Every structure is written in structure tokens, then in C-alpha cells.
mmCIF file of C-alpha atoms in Angstrom:
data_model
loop_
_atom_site.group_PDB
_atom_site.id
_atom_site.type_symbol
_atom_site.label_atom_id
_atom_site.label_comp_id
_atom_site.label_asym_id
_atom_site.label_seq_id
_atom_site.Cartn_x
_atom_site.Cartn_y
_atom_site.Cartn_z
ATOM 1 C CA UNK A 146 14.960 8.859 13.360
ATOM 2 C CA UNK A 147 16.987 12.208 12.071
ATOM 3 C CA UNK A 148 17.678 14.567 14.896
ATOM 4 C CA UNK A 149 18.514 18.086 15.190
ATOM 5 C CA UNK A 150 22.259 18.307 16.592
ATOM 6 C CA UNK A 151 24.904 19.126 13.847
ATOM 7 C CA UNK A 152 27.780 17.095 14.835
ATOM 8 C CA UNK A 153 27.279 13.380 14.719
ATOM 9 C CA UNK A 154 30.445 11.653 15.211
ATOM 10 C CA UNK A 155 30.638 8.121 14.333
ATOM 11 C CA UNK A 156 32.932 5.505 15.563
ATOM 12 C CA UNK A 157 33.021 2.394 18.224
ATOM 13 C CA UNK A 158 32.562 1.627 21.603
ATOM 14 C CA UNK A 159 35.670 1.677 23.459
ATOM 15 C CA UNK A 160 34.504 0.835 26.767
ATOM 16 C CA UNK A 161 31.444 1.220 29.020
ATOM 17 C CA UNK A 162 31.714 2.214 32.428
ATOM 18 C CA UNK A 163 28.830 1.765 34.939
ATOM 19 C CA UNK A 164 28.483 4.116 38.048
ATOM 20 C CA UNK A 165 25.362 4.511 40.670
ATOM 21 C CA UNK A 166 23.389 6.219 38.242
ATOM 22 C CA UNK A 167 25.511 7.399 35.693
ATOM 23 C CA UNK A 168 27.582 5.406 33.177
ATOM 24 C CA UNK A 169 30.875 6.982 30.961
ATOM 25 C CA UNK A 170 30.883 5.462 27.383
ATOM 26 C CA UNK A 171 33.924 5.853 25.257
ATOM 27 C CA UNK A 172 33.465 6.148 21.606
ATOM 28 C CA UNK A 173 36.528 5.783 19.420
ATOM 29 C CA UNK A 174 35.922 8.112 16.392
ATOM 30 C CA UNK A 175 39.382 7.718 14.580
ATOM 31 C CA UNK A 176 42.288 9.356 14.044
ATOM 32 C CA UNK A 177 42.937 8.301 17.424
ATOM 33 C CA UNK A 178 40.221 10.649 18.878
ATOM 34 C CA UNK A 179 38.207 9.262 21.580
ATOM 35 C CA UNK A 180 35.140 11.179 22.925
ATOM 36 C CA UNK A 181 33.606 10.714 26.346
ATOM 37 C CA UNK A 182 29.761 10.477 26.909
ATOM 38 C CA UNK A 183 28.483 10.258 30.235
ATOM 39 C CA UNK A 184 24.635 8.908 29.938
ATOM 40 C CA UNK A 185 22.562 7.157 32.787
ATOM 41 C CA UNK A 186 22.363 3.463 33.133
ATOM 42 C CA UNK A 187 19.280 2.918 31.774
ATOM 43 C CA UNK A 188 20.290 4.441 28.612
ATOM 44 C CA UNK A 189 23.271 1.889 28.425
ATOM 45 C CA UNK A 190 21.001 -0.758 28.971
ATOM 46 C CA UNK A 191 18.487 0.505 26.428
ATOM 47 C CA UNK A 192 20.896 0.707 23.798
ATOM 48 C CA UNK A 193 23.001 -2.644 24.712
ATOM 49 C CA UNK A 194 26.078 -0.602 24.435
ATOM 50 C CA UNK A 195 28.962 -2.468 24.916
ATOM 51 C CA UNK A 196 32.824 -2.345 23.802
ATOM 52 C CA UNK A 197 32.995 -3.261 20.279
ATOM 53 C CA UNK A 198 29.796 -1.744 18.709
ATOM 54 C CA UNK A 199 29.425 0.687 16.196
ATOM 55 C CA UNK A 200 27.680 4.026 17.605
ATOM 56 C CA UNK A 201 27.202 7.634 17.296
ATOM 57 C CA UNK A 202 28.334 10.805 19.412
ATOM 58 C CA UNK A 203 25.612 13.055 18.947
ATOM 59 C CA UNK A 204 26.383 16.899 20.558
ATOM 60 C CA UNK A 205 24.450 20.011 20.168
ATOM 61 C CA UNK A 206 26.206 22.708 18.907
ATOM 62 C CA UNK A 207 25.511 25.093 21.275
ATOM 63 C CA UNK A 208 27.045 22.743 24.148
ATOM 64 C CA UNK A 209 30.460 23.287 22.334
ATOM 65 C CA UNK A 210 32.857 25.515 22.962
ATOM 66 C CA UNK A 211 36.042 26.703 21.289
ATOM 67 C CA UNK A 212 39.119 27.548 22.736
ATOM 68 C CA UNK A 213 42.743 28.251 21.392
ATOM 69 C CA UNK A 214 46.214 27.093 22.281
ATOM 70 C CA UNK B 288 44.891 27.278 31.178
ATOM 71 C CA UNK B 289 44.081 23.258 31.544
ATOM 72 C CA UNK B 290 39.947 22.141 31.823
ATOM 73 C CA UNK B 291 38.081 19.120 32.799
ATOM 74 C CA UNK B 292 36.358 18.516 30.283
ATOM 75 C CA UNK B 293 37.122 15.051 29.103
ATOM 76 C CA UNK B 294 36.306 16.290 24.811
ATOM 77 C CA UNK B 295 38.908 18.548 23.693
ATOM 78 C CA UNK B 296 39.055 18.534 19.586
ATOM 79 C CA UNK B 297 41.746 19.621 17.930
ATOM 80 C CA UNK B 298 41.496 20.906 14.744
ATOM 81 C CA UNK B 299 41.215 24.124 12.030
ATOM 82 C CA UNK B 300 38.288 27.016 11.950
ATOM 83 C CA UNK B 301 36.391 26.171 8.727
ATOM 84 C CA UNK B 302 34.593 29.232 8.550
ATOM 85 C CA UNK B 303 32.848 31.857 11.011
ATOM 86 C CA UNK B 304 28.969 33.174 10.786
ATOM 87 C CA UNK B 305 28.201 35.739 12.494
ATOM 88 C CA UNK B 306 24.143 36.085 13.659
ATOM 89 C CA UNK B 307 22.819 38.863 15.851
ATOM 90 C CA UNK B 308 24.330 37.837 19.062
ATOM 91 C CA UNK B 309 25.247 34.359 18.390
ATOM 92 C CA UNK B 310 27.934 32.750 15.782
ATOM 93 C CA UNK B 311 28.394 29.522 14.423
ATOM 94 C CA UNK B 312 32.643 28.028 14.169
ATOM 95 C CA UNK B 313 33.145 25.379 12.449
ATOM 96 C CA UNK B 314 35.851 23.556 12.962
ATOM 97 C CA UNK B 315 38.073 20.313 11.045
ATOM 98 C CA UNK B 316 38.918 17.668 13.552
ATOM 99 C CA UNK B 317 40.419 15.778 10.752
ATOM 100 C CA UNK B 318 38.848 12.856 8.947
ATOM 101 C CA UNK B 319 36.489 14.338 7.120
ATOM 102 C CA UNK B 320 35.045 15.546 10.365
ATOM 103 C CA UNK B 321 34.004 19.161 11.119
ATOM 104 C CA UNK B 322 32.050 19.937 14.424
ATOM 105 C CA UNK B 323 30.155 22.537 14.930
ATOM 106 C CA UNK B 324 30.236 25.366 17.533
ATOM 107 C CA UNK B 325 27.419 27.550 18.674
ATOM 108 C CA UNK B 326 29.085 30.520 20.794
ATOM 109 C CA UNK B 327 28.948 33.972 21.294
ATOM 110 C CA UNK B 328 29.564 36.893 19.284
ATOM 111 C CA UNK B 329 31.891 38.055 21.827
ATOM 112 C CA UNK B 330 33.537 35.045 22.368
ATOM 113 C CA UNK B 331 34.495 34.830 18.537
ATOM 114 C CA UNK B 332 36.155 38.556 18.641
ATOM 115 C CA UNK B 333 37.620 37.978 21.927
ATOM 116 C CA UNK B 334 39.372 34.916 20.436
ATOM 117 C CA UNK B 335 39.714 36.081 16.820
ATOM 118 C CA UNK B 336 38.381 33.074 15.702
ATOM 119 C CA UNK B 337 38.677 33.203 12.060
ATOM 120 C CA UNK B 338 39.260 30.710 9.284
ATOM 121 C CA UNK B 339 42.031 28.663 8.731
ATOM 122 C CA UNK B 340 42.856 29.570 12.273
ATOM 123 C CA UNK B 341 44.005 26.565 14.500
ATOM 124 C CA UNK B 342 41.161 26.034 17.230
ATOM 125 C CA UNK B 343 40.277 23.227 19.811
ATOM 126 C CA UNK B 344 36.388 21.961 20.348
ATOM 127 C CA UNK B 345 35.866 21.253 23.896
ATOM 128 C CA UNK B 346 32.588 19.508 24.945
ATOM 129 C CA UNK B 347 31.525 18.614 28.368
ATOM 130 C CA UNK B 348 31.061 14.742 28.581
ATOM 131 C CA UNK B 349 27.599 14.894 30.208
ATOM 132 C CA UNK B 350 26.629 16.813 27.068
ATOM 133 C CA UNK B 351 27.536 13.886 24.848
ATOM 134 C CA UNK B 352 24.604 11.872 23.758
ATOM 135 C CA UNK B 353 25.158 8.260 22.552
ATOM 136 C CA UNK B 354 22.606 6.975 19.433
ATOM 137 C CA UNK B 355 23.170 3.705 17.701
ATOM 138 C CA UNK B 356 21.817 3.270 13.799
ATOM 139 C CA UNK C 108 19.003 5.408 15.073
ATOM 140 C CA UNK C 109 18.050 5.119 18.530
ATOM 141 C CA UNK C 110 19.246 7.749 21.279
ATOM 142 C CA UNK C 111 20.276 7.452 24.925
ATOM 143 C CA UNK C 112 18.309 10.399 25.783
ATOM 144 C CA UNK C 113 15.600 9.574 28.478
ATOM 145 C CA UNK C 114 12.919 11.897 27.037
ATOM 146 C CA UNK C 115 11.254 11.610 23.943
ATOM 147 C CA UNK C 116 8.137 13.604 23.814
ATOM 148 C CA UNK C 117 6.220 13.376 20.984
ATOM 149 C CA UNK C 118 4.449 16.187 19.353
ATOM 150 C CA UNK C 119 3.625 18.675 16.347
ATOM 151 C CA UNK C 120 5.125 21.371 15.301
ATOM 152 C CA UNK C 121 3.495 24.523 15.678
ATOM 153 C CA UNK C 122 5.939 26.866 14.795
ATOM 154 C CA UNK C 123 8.930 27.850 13.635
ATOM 155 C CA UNK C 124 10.483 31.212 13.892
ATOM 156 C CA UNK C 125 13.935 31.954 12.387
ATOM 157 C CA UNK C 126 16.141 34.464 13.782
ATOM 158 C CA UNK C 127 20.097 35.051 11.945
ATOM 159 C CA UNK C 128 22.009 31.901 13.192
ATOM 160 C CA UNK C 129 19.271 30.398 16.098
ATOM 161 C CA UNK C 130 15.367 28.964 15.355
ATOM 162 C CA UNK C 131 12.741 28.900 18.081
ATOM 163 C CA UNK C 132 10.633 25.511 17.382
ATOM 164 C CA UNK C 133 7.638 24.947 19.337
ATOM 165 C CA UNK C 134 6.208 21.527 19.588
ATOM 166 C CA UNK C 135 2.783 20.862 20.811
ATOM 167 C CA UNK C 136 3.104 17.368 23.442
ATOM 168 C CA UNK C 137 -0.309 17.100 24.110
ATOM 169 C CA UNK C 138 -2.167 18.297 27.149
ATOM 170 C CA UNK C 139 -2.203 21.686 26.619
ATOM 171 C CA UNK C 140 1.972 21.693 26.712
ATOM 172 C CA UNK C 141 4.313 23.050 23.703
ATOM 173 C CA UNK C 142 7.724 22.713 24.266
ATOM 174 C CA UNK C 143 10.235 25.317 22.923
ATOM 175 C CA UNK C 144 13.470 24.329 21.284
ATOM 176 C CA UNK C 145 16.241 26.615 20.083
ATOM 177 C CA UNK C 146 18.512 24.848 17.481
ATOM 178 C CA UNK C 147 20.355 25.960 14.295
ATOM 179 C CA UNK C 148 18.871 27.367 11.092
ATOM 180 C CA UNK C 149 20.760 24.770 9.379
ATOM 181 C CA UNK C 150 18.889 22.125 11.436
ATOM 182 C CA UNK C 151 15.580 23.632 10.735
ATOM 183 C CA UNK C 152 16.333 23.231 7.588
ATOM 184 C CA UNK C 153 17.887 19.921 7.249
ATOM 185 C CA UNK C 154 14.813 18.438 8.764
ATOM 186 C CA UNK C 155 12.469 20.348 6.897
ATOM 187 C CA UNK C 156 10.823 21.578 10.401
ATOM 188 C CA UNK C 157 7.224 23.612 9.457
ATOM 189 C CA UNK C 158 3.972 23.754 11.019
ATOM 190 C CA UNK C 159 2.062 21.056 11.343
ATOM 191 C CA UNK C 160 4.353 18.770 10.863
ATOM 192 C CA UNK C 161 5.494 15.929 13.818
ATOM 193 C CA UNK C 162 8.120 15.932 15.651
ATOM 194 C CA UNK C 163 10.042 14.682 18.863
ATOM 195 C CA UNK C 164 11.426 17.067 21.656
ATOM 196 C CA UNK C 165 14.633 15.168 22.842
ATOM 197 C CA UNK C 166 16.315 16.602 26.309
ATOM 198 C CA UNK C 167 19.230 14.663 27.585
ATOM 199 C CA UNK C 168 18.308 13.787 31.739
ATOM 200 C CA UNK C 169 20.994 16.294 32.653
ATOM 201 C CA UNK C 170 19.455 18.591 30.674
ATOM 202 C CA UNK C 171 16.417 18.518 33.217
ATOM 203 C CA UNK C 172 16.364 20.767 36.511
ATOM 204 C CA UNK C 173 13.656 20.176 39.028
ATOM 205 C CA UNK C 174 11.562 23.001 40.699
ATOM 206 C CA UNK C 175 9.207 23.059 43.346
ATOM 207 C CA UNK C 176 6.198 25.389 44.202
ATOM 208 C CA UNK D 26 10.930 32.881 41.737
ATOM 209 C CA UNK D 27 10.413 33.033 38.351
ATOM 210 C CA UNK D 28 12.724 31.694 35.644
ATOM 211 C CA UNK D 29 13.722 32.355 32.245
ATOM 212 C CA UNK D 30 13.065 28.741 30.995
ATOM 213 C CA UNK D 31 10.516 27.953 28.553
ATOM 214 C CA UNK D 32 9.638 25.143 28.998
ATOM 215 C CA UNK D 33 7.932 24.342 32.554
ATOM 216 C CA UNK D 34 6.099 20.973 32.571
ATOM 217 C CA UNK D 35 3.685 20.175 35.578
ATOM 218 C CA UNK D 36 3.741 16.937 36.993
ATOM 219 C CA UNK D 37 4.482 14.218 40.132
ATOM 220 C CA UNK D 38 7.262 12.779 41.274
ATOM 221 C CA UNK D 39 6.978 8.932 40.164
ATOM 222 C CA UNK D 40 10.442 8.119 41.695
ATOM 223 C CA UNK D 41 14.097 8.764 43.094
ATOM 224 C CA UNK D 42 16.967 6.967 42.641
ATOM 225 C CA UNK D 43 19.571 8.129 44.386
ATOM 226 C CA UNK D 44 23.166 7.360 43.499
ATOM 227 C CA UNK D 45 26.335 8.019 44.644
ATOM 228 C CA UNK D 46 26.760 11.858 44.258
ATOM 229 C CA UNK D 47 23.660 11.730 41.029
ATOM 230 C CA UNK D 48 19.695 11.188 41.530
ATOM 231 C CA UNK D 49 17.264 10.376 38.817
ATOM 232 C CA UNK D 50 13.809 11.770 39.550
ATOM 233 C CA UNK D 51 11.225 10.693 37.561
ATOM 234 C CA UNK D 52 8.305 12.973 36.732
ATOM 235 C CA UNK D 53 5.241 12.141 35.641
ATOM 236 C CA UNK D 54 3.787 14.885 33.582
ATOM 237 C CA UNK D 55 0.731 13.501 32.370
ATOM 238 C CA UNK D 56 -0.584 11.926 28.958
ATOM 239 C CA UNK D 57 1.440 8.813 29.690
ATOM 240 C CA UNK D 58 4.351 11.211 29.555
ATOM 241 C CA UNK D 59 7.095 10.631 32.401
ATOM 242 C CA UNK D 60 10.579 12.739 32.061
ATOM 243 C CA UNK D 61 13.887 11.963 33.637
ATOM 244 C CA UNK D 62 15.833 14.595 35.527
ATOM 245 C CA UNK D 63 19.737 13.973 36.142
ATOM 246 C CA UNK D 64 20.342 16.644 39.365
ATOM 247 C CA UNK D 65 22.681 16.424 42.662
ATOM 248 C CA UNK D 66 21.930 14.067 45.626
ATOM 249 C CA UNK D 67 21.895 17.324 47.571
ATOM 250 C CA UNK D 68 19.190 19.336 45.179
ATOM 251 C CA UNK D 69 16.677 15.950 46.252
ATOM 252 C CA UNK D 70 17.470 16.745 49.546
ATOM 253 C CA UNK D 71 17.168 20.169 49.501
ATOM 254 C CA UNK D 72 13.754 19.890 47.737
ATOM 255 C CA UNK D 73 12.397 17.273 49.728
ATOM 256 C CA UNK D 74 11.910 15.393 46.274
ATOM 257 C CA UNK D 75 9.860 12.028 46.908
ATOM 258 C CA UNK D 76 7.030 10.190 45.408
ATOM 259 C CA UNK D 77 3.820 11.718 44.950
ATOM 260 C CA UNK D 78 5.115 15.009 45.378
ATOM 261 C CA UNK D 79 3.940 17.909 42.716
ATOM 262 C CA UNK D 80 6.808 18.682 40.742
ATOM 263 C CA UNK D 81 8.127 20.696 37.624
ATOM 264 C CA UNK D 82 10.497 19.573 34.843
ATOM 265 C CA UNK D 83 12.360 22.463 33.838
ATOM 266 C CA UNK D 84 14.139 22.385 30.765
ATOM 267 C CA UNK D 85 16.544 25.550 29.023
ATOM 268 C CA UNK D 86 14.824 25.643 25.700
ATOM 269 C CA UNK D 87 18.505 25.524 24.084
ATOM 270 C CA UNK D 88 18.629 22.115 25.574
ATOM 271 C CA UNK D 89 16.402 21.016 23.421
ATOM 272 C CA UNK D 90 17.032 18.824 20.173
ATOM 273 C CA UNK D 91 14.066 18.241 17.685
ATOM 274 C CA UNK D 92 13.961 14.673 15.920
ATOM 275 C CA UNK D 93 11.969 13.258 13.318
ATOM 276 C CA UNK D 94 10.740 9.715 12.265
ATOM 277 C CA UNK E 241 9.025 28.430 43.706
ATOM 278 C CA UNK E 242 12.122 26.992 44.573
ATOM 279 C CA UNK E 243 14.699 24.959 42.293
ATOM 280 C CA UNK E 244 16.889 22.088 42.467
ATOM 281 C CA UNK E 245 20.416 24.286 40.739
ATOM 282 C CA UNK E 246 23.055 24.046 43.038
ATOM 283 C CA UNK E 247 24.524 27.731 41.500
ATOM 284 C CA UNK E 248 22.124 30.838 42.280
ATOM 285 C CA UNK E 249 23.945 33.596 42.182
ATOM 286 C CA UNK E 250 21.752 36.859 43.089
ATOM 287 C CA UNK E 251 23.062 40.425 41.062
ATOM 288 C CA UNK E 252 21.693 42.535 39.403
ATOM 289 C CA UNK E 253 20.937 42.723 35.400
ATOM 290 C CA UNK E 254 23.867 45.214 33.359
ATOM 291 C CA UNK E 255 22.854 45.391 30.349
ATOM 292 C CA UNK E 256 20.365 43.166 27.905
ATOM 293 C CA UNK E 257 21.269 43.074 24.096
ATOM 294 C CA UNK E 258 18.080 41.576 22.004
ATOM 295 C CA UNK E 259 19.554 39.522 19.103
ATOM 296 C CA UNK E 260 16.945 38.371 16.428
ATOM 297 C CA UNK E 261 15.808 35.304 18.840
ATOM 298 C CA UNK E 262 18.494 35.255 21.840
ATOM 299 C CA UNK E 263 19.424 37.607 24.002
ATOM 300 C CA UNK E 264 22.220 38.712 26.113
ATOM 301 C CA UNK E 265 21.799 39.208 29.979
ATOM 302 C CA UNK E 266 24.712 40.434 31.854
ATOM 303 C CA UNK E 267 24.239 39.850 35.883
ATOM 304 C CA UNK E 268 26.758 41.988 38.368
ATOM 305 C CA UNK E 269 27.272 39.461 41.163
ATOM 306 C CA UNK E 270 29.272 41.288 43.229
ATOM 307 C CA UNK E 271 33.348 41.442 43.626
ATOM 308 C CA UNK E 272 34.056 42.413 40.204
ATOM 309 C CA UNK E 273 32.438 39.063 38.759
ATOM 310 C CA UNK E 274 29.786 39.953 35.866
ATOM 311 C CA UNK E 275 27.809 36.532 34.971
ATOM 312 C CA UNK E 276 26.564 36.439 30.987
ATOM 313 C CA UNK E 277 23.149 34.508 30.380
ATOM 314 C CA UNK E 278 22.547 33.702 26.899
ATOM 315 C CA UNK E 279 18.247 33.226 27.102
ATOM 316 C CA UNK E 280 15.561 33.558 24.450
ATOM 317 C CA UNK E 281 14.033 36.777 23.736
ATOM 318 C CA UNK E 282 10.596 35.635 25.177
ATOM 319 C CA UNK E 283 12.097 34.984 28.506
ATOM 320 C CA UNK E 284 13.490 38.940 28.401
ATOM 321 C CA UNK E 285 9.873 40.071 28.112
ATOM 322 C CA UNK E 286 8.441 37.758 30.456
ATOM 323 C CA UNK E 287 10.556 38.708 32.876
ATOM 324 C CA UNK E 288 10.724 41.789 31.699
ATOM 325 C CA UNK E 289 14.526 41.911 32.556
ATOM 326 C CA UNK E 290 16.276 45.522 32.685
ATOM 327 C CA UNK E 291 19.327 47.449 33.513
ATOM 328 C CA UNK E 292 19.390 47.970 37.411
ATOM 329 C CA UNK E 293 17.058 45.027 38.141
ATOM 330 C CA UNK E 294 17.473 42.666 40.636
ATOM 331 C CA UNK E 295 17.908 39.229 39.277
ATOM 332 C CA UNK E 296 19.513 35.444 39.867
ATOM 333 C CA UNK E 297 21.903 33.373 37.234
ATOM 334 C CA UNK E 298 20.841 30.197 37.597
ATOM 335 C CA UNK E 299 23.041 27.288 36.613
ATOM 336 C CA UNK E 300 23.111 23.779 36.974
ATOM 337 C CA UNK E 301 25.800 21.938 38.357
ATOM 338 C CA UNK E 302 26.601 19.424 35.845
ATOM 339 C CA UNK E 303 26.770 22.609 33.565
ATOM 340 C CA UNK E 304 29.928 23.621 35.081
ATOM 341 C CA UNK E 305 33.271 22.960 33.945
ATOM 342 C CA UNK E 306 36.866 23.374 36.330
ATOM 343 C CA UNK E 307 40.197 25.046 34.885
ATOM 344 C CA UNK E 308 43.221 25.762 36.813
ATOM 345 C CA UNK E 309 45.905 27.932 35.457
ATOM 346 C CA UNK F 12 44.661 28.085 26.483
ATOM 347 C CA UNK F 13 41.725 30.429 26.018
ATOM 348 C CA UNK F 14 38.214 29.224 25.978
ATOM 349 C CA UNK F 15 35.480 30.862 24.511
ATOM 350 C CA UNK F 16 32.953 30.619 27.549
ATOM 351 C CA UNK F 17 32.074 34.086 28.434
ATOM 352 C CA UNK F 18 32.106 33.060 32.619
ATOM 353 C CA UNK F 19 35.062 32.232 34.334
ATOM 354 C CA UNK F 20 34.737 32.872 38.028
ATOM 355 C CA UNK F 21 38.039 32.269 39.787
ATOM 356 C CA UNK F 22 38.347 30.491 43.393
ATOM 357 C CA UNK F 23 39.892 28.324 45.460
ATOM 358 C CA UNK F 24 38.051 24.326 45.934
ATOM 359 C CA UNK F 25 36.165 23.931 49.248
ATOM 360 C CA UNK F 26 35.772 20.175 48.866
ATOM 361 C CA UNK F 27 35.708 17.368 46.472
ATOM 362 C CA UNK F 28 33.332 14.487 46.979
ATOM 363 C CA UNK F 29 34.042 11.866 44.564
ATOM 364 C CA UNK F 30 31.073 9.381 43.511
ATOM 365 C CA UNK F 31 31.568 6.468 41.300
ATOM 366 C CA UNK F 32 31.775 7.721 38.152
ATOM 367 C CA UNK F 33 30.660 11.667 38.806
ATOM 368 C CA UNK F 34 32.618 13.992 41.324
ATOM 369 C CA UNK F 35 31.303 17.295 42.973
ATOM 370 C CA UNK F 36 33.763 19.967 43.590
ATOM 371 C CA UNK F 37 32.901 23.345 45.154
ATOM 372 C CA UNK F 38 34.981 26.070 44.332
ATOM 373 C CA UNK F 39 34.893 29.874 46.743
ATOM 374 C CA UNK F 40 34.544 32.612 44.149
ATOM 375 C CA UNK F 41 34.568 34.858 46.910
ATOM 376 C CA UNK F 42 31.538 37.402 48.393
ATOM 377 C CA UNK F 43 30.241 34.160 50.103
ATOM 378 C CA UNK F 44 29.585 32.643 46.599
ATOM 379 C CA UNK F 45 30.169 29.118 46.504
ATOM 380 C CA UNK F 46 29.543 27.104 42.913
ATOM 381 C CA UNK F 47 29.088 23.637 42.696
ATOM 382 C CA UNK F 48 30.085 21.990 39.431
ATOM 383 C CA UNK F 49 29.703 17.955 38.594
ATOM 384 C CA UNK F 50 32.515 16.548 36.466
ATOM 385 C CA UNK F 51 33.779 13.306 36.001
ATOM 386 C CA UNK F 52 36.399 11.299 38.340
ATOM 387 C CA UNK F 53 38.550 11.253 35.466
ATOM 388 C CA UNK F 54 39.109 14.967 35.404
ATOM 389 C CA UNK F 55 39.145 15.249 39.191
ATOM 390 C CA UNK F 56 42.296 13.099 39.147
ATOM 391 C CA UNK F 57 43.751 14.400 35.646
ATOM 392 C CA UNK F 58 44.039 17.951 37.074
ATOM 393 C CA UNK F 59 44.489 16.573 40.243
ATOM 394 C CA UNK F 60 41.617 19.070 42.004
ATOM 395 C CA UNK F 61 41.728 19.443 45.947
ATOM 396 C CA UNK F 62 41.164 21.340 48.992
ATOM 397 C CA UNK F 63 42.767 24.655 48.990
ATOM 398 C CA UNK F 64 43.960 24.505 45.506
ATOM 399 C CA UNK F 65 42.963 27.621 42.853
ATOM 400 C CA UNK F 66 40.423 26.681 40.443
ATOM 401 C CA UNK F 67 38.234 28.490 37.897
ATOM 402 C CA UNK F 68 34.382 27.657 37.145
ATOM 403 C CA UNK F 69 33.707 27.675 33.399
ATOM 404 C CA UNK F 70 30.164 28.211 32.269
ATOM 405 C CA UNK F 71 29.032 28.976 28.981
ATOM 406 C CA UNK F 72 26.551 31.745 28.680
ATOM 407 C CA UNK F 73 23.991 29.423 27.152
ATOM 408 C CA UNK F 74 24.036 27.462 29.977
ATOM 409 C CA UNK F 75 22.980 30.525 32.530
ATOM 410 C CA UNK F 76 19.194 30.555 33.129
ATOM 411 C CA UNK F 77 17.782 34.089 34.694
ATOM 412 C CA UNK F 78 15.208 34.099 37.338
ATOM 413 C CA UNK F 79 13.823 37.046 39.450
ATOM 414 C CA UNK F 80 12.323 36.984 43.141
#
């Protein structure tokens, strides 16, 4: 599968949090830049994601915005 | 000004395109990594986003989605 | 690669309209439904998007209100 | 009401799971097509959201990523 | 019809700039506070949204970021 | 810090209501408007978010959907 979203950020599971409904995976993506994805449960499941594996951030651009210091 | 979201990318504006009403920023996070923002025409002028300009990407973690090769 | 996103709808394209920075992509999911999706040009592009051929609508769960009549 | 959204897919309500603040309702939309929706305990209250209830998926067309095989 | 978005926050429509796909939809919601919708140009006609009409900005919860100063 | 989202409605929190992993806070913009956003716990605690306290609600126009009565 290729999909659509221009920024696909590649690293490693840091850690997997579940919630209720909603789990927060950490993705290490180097340089010491960790991004935050917050995906349901199932999803976790589906993918068997779990500290230590490789996997991908995938955001759409027009969910990011920019902002200055 | 400090936000909640949990994705805040620091980095340089690559380069600015302008389209009718919305641009695209793209910005170095270091790496080899450049993310792309979809924003505003407005927003771009208001925050005279231009290249080589230093510039943070800031992304929501619920709109962070998690794929696995 | 595999994605977290719940929903994966499965269709073909039936058009593709370009505007300066943002394309309108309509997929036909069967049943009489097409489901629009604005994404880059560059996207389009990447993925060589055109009528007629297939393609998958992806929407992240949060993505997804709920209405009633 | 009518909203902007293009995308507007008729259906029934297949499930709830509610979580701690998050629900997942489940929407059967026909074709052996059933989408996900991440909303608010509050908005399933509100709604009255419960199986076997007609209900529509609505989905921001810029929340929309396009994939192929 | 009635939806499950926490945020509706009744105006009524500024101005509308047509780009060459999205459009710009600036709500007055009273106190000062103008609300910006960025929304495809299809969803302009079909509402036929217009200066000095009455209209709602619609936004889902887990669409909304918090700053403090 | 200046972020590019075009809507930034200031307020003062109403209440917090923390789930397990996602957090609702309301925040008064005034003229009766209350908005509801869903963020993590994390960012609850990291900007330390409660009753009474000032807070702004960030939305970014392409997250604003339009609907009329």
C-alpha cells in the first residue's frame, strides 16, 4: 500500500499506552524526536504494535500547523 | 504562547508555495526529514513564513496515524 | 505497509480535479456512494491518481463525526 | 441542518463502545462496509446513539487520505 | 438533522473567498470572535453560503487544541 | 510562540474531566459560548490546565465545517 499523506516519519516504537478506547503510541524518529500518535485499541492490536518495532508516523499535511518562536 | 499538542517539530522553512487560498511550508526537522505543512495563505503572511526562516511543526497527536511496512 | 486507520473503503477513482496547491479526488465505494478527498497536488501525482483507476479512501476514526436525522 | 461535508454516508449503528471520556460507534453503511467513528461519551448521549439506530458517518473531505495497492 | 460536534457555534457568514478548489468562510460569532472555515468550493454552492447569512462553525472536539499565554 | 491556526478563541476552563488516556476540557469564550476540546492527559498535566485558569482554543481553519439551519 502507498498512501496519500506527505510526511511519513519513520522510526521505533517507544512505548504503547492502552486507555478505554484510545491508546497513545510513541514513535522515536531520531535525533531525539519522539512523536505522539493517539489511535484506538483495535488499531494497536491490529498492527501488534509494541515497544521495540520499527513503524511509521504517517500525518496529513493539512493537519499540520506551523508556528514560530 | 505554550500548546497541548504533544508534536511540536523544530526545524527550518524549506520553501513556501503559495496556491489560491492555501500554501504549502515545508519545513527541515533535521535528519534528512522535511514535513510538510498545509496552511493558510493568511497564516503564511501573518507569520512571514519564508525560507530559511526558523519554524516549529506542531501536529495534534490524534492526527497521527501509525502504519507498519 | 499496513495502517491503523479503522476505515478502508475501497473504490475507483472517478475523478480528479486539480486546483493550485489542493486536488478534489472522488472515489466511487460502491452503492451508489463516492467519497471526496482533498489532498495535495504532489500526492495526486505521486500516486498517479486518474480516472478509473482503484483506490482506497482512508479516514482516521477521529476523523468521523456522527449525525442523526 | 445542513453541513458543508462531502461526504455523508447512510447507515446503522452496529455498536457503541463507550470508554472513559471516548466512544467508538460503529456504522454499518452497507456493501459489507462498516466505519468507525471516534466522538465524545457525551455526543452518544446526546444523540441517543445505540444499535439499530439509522445513522450518518460524516467525514470533512480534507480528512481524507487516498491509498493505493 | 442533528450532529454529534461538541463545538456549534451559530454567526453569521463575513465574507467567502473562492480559491481554485477551497474556500474561505469567515463566521462572526459574536463578542468580537470571527471563526475561519477552510471548506471545498462545492460545499459554498451547496449551501450557497453568503455575506450576511446565518450560519454554524462546526468543529469537533478532538479537533481542538489548548494554549495558555 | 505564534501559531499559524487562523482561530484562537480566548477563555477561561469550566472543567476538566480526565479519562484514561484522553481528557476533556471546556473552556468559556464568552457570549455563552462554551468549546469543548479532547487532548491528551499528558498535556492536561504539562500545562497544568484547571478550573478558573485562562486558556485559548486553537482550531485550524481546515478543521471548521459550516452548516446552516
Amino acid at each position: 500500500m502507498k498512501i496519500s499523506a506527505r510526511n511519513q516519519l519513520k522510526g521505533t516504537v517507544v512505548d504503547v499506552v492502552k486507555g478505554a478506547t484510545t491508546s497513545h503510541v510513541r514513535i522515536d524518529i531520531g535525533g531525539g524526536v519522539v512523536v505522539t500518535a493517539a489511535i484506538t485499541n483495535e488499531a494497536v492490536d491490529d498492527l501488534h504494535l509494541a515497544k521495540g518495532q520499527p513503524a511509521i508516523a504517517v500525518i496529513k499535511s493539512s493537519d499540520v500547523l506551523v508556528a514560530i518562536d
